[in-house]
Coordinates of C-alpha atoms in Angstrom, one line a residue:
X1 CA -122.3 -89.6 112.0
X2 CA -120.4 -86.2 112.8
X3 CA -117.7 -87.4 110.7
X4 CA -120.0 -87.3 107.9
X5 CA -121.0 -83.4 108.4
X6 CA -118.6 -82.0 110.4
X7 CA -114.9 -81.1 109.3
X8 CA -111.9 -81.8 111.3
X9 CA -112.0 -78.2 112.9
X10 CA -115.4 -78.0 113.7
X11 CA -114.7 -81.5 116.1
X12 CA -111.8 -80.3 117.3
X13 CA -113.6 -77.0 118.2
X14 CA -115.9 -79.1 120.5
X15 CA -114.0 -81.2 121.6
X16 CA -111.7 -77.9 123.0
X17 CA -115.1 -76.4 123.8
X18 CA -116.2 -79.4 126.0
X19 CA -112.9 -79.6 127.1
X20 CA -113.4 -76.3 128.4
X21 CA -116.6 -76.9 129.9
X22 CA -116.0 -79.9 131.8
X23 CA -112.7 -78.4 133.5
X24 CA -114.8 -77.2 136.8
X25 CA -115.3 -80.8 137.8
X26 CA -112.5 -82.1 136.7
X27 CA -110.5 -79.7 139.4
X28 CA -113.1 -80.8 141.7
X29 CA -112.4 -84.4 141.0
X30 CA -109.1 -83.6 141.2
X31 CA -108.8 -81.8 145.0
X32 CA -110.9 -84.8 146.5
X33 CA -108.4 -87.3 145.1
X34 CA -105.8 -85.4 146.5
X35 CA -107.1 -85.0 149.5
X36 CA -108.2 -88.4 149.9
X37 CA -104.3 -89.2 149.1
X38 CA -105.2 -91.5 145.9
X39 CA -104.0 -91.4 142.9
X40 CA -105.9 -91.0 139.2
X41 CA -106.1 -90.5 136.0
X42 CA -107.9 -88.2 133.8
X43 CA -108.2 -89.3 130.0
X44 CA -108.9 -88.6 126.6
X45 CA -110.0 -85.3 125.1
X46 CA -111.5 -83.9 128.8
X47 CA -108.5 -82.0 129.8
X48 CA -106.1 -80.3 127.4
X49 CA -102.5 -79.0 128.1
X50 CA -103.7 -75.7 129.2
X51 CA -105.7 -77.3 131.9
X52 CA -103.3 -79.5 133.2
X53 CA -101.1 -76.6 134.0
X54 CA -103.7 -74.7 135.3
X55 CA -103.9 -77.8 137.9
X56 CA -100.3 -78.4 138.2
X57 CA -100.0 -74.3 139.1
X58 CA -103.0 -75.0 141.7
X59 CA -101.8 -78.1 143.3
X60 CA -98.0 -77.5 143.3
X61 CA -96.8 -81.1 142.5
X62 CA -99.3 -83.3 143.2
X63 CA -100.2 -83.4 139.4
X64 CA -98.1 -85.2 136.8
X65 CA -99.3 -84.8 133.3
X66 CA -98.4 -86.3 129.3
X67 CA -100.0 -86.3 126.5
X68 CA -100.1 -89.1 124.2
X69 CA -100.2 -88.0 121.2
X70 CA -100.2 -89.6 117.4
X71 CA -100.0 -87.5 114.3
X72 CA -99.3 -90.5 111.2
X73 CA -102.7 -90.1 110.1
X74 CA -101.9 -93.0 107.3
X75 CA -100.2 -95.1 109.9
X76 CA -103.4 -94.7 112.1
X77 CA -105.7 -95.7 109.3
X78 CA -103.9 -99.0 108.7
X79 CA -103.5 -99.6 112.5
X80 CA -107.4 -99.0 113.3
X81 CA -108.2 -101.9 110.2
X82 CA -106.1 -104.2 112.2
X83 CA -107.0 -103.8 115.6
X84 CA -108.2 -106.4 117.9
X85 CA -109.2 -104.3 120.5
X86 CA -112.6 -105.4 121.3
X87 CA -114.5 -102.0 122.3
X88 CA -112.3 -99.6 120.3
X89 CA -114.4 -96.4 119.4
X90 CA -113.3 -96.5 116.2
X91 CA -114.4 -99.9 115.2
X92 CA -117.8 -99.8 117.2
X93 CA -119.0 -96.8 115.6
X94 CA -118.3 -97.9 111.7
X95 CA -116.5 -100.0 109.1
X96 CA -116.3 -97.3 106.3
X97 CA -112.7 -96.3 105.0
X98 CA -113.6 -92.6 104.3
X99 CA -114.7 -92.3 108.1
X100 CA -111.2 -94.1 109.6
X101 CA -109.7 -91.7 107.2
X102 CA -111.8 -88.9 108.7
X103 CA -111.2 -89.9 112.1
X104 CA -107.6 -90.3 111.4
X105 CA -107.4 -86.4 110.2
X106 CA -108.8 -85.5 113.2
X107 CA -106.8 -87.3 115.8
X108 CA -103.5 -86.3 113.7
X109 CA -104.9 -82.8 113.5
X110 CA -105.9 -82.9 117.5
X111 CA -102.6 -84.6 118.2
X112 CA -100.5 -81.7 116.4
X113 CA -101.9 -78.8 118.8
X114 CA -102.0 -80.9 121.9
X115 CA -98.2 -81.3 121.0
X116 CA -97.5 -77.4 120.4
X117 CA -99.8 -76.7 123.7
X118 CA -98.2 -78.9 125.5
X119 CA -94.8 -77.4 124.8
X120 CA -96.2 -74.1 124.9
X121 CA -96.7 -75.2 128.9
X122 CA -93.7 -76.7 129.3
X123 CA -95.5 -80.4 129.6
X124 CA -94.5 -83.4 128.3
X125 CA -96.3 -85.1 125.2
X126 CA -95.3 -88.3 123.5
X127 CA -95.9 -89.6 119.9
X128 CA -97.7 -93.1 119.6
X129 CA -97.6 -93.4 116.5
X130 CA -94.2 -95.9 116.7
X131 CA -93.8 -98.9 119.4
X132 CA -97.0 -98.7 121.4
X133 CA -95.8 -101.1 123.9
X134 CA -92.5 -99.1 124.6
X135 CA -94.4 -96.2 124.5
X136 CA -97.0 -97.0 127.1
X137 CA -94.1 -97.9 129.4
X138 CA -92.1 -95.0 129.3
X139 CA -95.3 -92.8 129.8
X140 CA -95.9 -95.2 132.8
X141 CA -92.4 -94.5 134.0
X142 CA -92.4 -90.7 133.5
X143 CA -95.9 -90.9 135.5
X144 CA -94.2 -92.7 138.9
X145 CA -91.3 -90.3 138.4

């Protein structure tokens, strides 16, 4: 439905806003975990690069952090169509080719700043958009690094 009101920007506003808003318990989250010597994963549009570092700074190197990352906005569009992903967002919330090519915009346009913020704070990001599978690993392998 907000795809169908709101531009690109404005979701990506909120997203950064909520982002934003949500950081408090994430570094909450965070020191228990660390303290309880596990290990975890926070995901999806909740913590931006910014954030990361802020943690990273905080809790010396007990953080690792990348940023996956996919910026084809075409190749996304054809990808989402043929996906067998049972729960995928996209997929639940419609079948309409103007929103996957709304959604697309927005995750390309997301994807480019995380990319630049992430560079701006010296944190790795990796594009998705080619060899998924290959892609995954390598973000698994930086992770145990």
């Amino acid at each position: 439905e907000k795809y169908s009101t709101l531009s690109s920007a404005d979701i990506i506003s909120n997203y950064r806003r909520q982002a934003k808003t949500l950081f408090p318990a994430i570094d909450m989250f965070a020191i228990s975990e660390i303290t309880d010597g596990n290990d975890f994963i926070v995901e999806g549009y909740h913590i931006e690069p910014e954030l990361a570092q802020e943690l990273s700074s905080k809790y010396s190197k007990k953080i690792a952090s990348i940023f996956l990352v996919k910026t084809d906005a075409e190749k996304f569009v054809r990808n989402i169509q043929n996906s067998t992903t049972p729960h995928d967002w996209v997929i639940r919330k419609t079948k309409n080719e103007e929103t996957f090519e709304k959604i697309a915009k927005m995750v390309s346009d997301y994807s480019e700043l995380i990319q630049k913020e992430a560079e701006r704070h010296k944190l790795k990001s990796l594009n998705m958009d080619d060899d998924f599978d290959a892609k995954v690993k390598e973000a698994v392998d930086y992770l145990k690094e």
